[in-house]
Each structure stands twice: as C-alpha cells, then as structure tokens.
PDB file of C-alpha atoms in Angstrom:
ATOM      1  CA  UNK A   1       5.426   2.381 -20.751  1.00 44.00           C
ATOM      2  CA  UNK A   2       3.840  -1.059 -20.150  1.00 46.00           C
ATOM      3  CA  UNK A   3       1.234  -2.365 -22.562  1.00 44.00           C
ATOM      4  CA  UNK A   4      -2.217  -1.129 -21.448  1.00 47.00           C
ATOM      5  CA  UNK A   5      -3.529  -4.680 -21.061  1.00 46.00           C
ATOM      6  CA  UNK A   6      -0.571  -5.954 -19.038  1.00 46.00           C
ATOM      7  CA  UNK A   7      -0.993  -6.243 -15.272  1.00 52.00           C
ATOM      8  CA  UNK A   8       1.597  -4.301 -13.333  1.00 47.00           C
ATOM      9  CA  UNK A   9       4.675  -6.188 -12.191  1.00 44.00           C
ATOM     10  CA  UNK A  10       3.856  -4.783  -8.766  1.00 44.00           C
ATOM     11  CA  UNK A  11       0.634  -6.782  -8.863  1.00 43.00           C
ATOM     12  CA  UNK A  12       2.553 -10.002  -9.429  1.00 41.00           C
ATOM     13  CA  UNK A  13       5.095  -9.896  -6.608  1.00 36.00           C
ATOM     14  CA  UNK A  14       5.281 -13.103  -4.499  1.00 32.00           C
ATOM     15  CA  UNK A  15       4.642 -11.253  -1.217  1.00 34.00           C
ATOM     16  CA  UNK A  16       1.472  -9.769  -2.635  1.00 34.00           C
ATOM     17  CA  UNK A  17       0.278 -13.094  -4.027  1.00 32.00           C
ATOM     18  CA  UNK A  18       0.710 -14.832  -0.667  1.00 31.00           C
ATOM     19  CA  UNK A  19      -1.009 -11.952   1.129  1.00 35.00           C
ATOM     20  CA  UNK A  20      -3.887 -12.014  -1.341  1.00 37.00           C
ATOM     21  CA  UNK A  21      -5.469 -15.199   0.008  1.00 37.00           C
ATOM     22  CA  UNK A  22      -7.704 -13.194   2.340  1.00 49.00           C
ATOM     23  CA  UNK A  23     -11.443 -13.023   1.704  1.00 59.00           C
ATOM     24  CA  UNK A  24     -13.235  -9.764   1.034  1.00 63.00           C
ATOM     25  CA  UNK A  25     -13.915  -7.832   4.222  1.00 68.00           C
ATOM     26  CA  UNK A  26     -16.992  -8.253   6.395  1.00 72.00           C
ATOM     27  CA  UNK A  27     -19.553  -5.514   5.679  1.00 62.00           C
ATOM     28  CA  UNK A  28     -19.058  -3.789   9.073  1.00 69.00           C
ATOM     29  CA  UNK A  29     -15.257  -3.771   8.906  1.00 83.00           C
ATOM     30  CA  UNK A  30     -12.818  -0.904   8.397  1.00 88.00           C
ATOM     31  CA  UNK A  31     -11.723  -2.516   5.128  1.00 87.00           C
ATOM     32  CA  UNK A  32     -15.289  -2.543   3.759  1.00 85.00           C
ATOM     33  CA  UNK A  33     -15.673   1.131   4.684  1.00 88.00           C
ATOM     34  CA  UNK A  34     -12.362   1.981   3.063  1.00 91.00           C
ATOM     35  CA  UNK A  35     -13.309   0.162  -0.131  1.00 91.00           C
ATOM     36  CA  UNK A  36     -16.747   1.783  -0.217  1.00 91.00           C
ATOM     37  CA  UNK A  37     -15.269   5.244   0.329  1.00 93.00           C
ATOM     38  CA  UNK A  38     -12.723   4.832  -2.426  1.00 95.00           C
ATOM     39  CA  UNK A  39     -15.353   3.518  -4.842  1.00 95.00           C
ATOM     40  CA  UNK A  40     -17.688   6.422  -4.020  1.00 95.00           C
ATOM     41  CA  UNK A  41     -14.948   8.984  -4.567  1.00 95.00           C
ATOM     42  CA  UNK A  42     -12.998   7.497  -7.452  1.00 96.00           C
ATOM     43  CA  UNK A  43     -14.819   4.440  -8.812  1.00 96.00           C
ATOM     44  CA  UNK A  44     -16.146   3.862 -12.299  1.00 97.00           C
ATOM     45  CA  UNK A  45     -19.005   1.375 -12.684  1.00 97.00           C
ATOM     46  CA  UNK A  46     -19.297   0.204 -16.266  1.00 96.00           C
ATOM     47  CA  UNK A  47     -18.075  -2.369 -18.682  1.00 95.00           C
ATOM     48  CA  UNK A  48     -16.802  -3.020 -22.155  1.00 93.00           C
ATOM     49  CA  UNK A  49     -20.157  -3.975 -23.679  1.00 92.00           C
ATOM     50  CA  UNK A  50     -19.563  -7.667 -23.003  1.00 94.00           C
ATOM     51  CA  UNK A  51     -18.685  -7.810 -19.329  1.00 95.00           C
ATOM     52  CA  UNK A  52     -19.082  -5.499 -16.353  1.00 97.00           C
ATOM     53  CA  UNK A  53     -16.167  -3.963 -14.505  1.00 97.00           C
ATOM     54  CA  UNK A  54     -15.403  -1.670 -11.619  1.00 98.00           C
ATOM     55  CA  UNK A  55     -12.361   0.514 -12.169  1.00 97.00           C
ATOM     56  CA  UNK A  56     -10.277   2.850 -10.033  1.00 97.00           C
ATOM     57  CA  UNK A  57      -7.741   5.164 -11.617  1.00 96.00           C
ATOM     58  CA  UNK A  58      -5.533   7.224  -9.346  1.00 97.00           C
ATOM     59  CA  UNK A  59      -2.105   8.849  -9.257  1.00 97.00           C
ATOM     60  CA  UNK A  60       0.946   6.657  -8.792  1.00 97.00           C
ATOM     61  CA  UNK A  61       1.486   8.194  -5.353  1.00 97.00           C
ATOM     62  CA  UNK A  62      -1.385   5.907  -4.235  1.00 97.00           C
ATOM     63  CA  UNK A  63       0.478   2.710  -5.176  1.00 96.00           C
ATOM     64  CA  UNK A  64       0.487   1.425  -1.579  1.00 96.00           C
ATOM     65  CA  UNK A  65      -3.284   1.818  -1.437  1.00 96.00           C
ATOM     66  CA  UNK A  66      -3.642  -0.121  -4.699  1.00 96.00           C
ATOM     67  CA  UNK A  67      -1.442  -2.891  -3.312  1.00 95.00           C
ATOM     68  CA  UNK A  68      -3.625  -3.012  -0.218  1.00 94.00           C
ATOM     69  CA  UNK A  69      -6.760  -3.259  -2.390  1.00 94.00           C
ATOM     70  CA  UNK A  70      -5.192  -6.249  -4.101  1.00 93.00           C
ATOM     71  CA  UNK A  71      -4.981  -8.002  -0.731  1.00 90.00           C
ATOM     72  CA  UNK A  72      -8.714  -7.374  -0.240  1.00 88.00           C
ATOM     73  CA  UNK A  73      -9.671  -8.559  -3.721  1.00 90.00           C
ATOM     74  CA  UNK A  74      -6.847 -10.726  -5.088  1.00 91.00           C
ATOM     75  CA  UNK A  75      -8.626 -11.431  -8.393  1.00 92.00           C
ATOM     76  CA  UNK A  76      -8.480  -7.729  -9.273  1.00 95.00           C
ATOM     77  CA  UNK A  77      -5.860  -6.566 -11.752  1.00 96.00           C
ATOM     78  CA  UNK A  78      -3.524  -3.631 -11.331  1.00 97.00           C
ATOM     79  CA  UNK A  79      -2.393  -1.990 -14.551  1.00 97.00           C
ATOM     80  CA  UNK A  80       0.352   0.564 -14.929  1.00 95.00           C
ATOM     81  CA  UNK A  81       2.057   2.685 -13.953  1.00 96.00           C
ATOM     82  CA  UNK A  82       1.110   4.846 -16.893  1.00 96.00           C
ATOM     83  CA  UNK A  83       2.415   8.252 -17.914  1.00 94.00           C
ATOM     84  CA  UNK A  84      -0.160   9.743 -20.232  1.00 89.00           C
ATOM     85  CA  UNK A  85      -0.571  13.416 -21.020  1.00 90.00           C
ATOM     86  CA  UNK A  86       1.545  14.423 -18.040  1.00 91.00           C
ATOM     87  CA  UNK A  87      -0.498  12.294 -15.639  1.00 94.00           C
ATOM     88  CA  UNK A  88       1.057   9.321 -13.855  1.00 97.00           C
ATOM     89  CA  UNK A  89      -1.475   6.739 -12.675  1.00 97.00           C
ATOM     90  CA  UNK A  90      -2.372   3.140 -11.917  1.00 97.00           C
ATOM     91  CA  UNK A  91      -5.626   1.484 -12.861  1.00 97.00           C
ATOM     92  CA  UNK A  92      -7.231  -1.194 -10.638  1.00 97.00           C
ATOM     93  CA  UNK A  93      -9.954  -3.293 -12.235  1.00 97.00           C
ATOM     94  CA  UNK A  94     -12.343  -6.011 -11.054  1.00 97.00           C
ATOM     95  CA  UNK A  95     -14.237  -8.114 -13.608  1.00 96.00           C
ATOM     96  CA  UNK A  96     -15.716 -11.548 -14.111  1.00 94.00           C
ATOM     97  CA  UNK A  97     -16.374 -13.995 -11.315  1.00 93.00           C
ATOM     98  CA  UNK A  98     -14.635 -11.819  -8.692  1.00 92.00           C
ATOM     99  CA  UNK A  99     -17.016  -8.994  -9.507  1.00 95.00           C
ATOM    100  CA  UNK A 100     -20.140 -11.154  -9.662  1.00 95.00           C
ATOM    101  CA  UNK A 101     -19.477 -13.465  -6.728  1.00 91.00           C
ATOM    102  CA  UNK A 102     -17.466 -11.311  -4.353  1.00 89.00           C
ATOM    103  CA  UNK A 103     -17.564  -7.556  -4.911  1.00 92.00           C
ATOM    104  CA  UNK A 104     -21.234  -7.152  -5.934  1.00 95.00           C
ATOM    105  CA  UNK A 105     -22.529  -9.069  -2.869  1.00 93.00           C
ATOM    106  CA  UNK A 106     -20.308  -6.966  -0.619  1.00 90.00           C
ATOM    107  CA  UNK A 107     -21.436  -3.682  -2.202  1.00 93.00           C
ATOM    108  CA  UNK A 108     -25.074  -4.803  -2.042  1.00 94.00           C
ATOM    109  CA  UNK A 109     -24.678  -5.339   1.710  1.00 91.00           C
ATOM    110  CA  UNK A 110     -23.373  -1.798   2.299  1.00 90.00           C
ATOM    111  CA  UNK A 111     -25.487   1.390   2.633  1.00 91.00           C
ATOM    112  CA  UNK A 112     -24.398   2.863  -0.708  1.00 92.00           C
ATOM    113  CA  UNK A 113     -27.886   4.238  -1.533  1.00 94.00           C
ATOM    114  CA  UNK A 114     -28.037   6.115   1.771  1.00 93.00           C
ATOM    115  CA  UNK A 115     -24.534   7.547   1.415  1.00 93.00           C
ATOM    116  CA  UNK A 116     -24.394   8.658  -2.230  1.00 95.00           C
ATOM    117  CA  UNK A 117     -27.436   8.518  -4.531  1.00 96.00           C
ATOM    118  CA  UNK A 118     -25.450   9.392  -7.658  1.00 96.00           C
ATOM    119  CA  UNK A 119     -22.905   6.606  -7.209  1.00 96.00           C
ATOM    120  CA  UNK A 120     -25.668   4.188  -6.226  1.00 97.00           C
ATOM    121  CA  UNK A 121     -27.520   5.000  -9.471  1.00 97.00           C
ATOM    122  CA  UNK A 122     -24.359   4.375 -11.532  1.00 97.00           C
ATOM    123  CA  UNK A 123     -23.778   1.083  -9.711  1.00 97.00           C
ATOM    124  CA  UNK A 124     -27.398  -0.017 -10.260  1.00 97.00           C
ATOM    125  CA  UNK A 125     -27.181   0.946 -13.950  1.00 97.00           C
ATOM    126  CA  UNK A 126     -24.112  -1.291 -14.351  1.00 97.00           C
ATOM    127  CA  UNK A 127     -25.899  -4.144 -12.568  1.00 97.00           C
ATOM    128  CA  UNK A 128     -28.973  -3.764 -14.791  1.00 97.00           C
ATOM    129  CA  UNK A 129     -27.010  -3.434 -18.047  1.00 96.00           C
ATOM    130  CA  UNK A 130     -24.977  -6.577 -17.315  1.00 96.00           C
ATOM    131  CA  UNK A 131     -27.684  -8.581 -15.475  1.00 95.00           C
ATOM    132  CA  UNK A 132     -25.792  -8.783 -12.192  1.00 93.00           C
TER     133      UNK A 132
END
C-alpha cells in the first residue's frame, strides 16, 4: 500500500501532466456541472487546522473519473489506491493556491446554495474558518 501522503503514480503519468494544462471549466459548462455534482454528492469541505482543503474519496472503480478531474484541476493531488478495512479507494485533494485562486472562485460562481443548502453551509463554514 502506498504511503498515505504520496500522490498516486497514476497522477504523475506524462500523458496526464500534458493534458492537465487546461484551465478550470467555465461556470456554464458540462465540466463545471460535473464537478459541482460530484462535490455535492461526495465532497468534503474542511482542512487540517492550518490550511483548507476539498477532498473526494471514492472507490477505485472511479479511477477514470479521478484522472479526468486532474485534467480540470491539475494542481490537485490524487492519493492511493488504498485498501483499508476491505474498502478500495482513491482520494483527490485540492489545497493551497489552487483552492484559493481557482476552485473557490468557480464554486462561488455556481448556484450551490440553490441546489443543496447543506453542502453550501459546509462550504461556507470552510471558507469562514480559513478566511477564504
């Protein structure tokens, strides 16, 4: 099992790196809707006490989706695959400048509050706690 702080080798493949030069999607695009839907259904909005982070943890059968998310946000990290307690999963994480300068402005431009009040409250709590 890889070290929990080591990005996945899958996240470091040359094809993925060259594909990852794309900017985050426009707010009205399919990609923005896909990202918003995944974050509503599976996202964790929090941090480690020092810096904020948005995390997705899903089964390894979603590896292609994780790879696609890396093309949308190339500064994100993909950790895993993990096999813990009978569960096989990857973990995708966005922190730092990518979160502050790219993902937060995109999420702020989307109708998160109108779609899911609970997720919106968690997102706003993370923003308040970490002064985003």
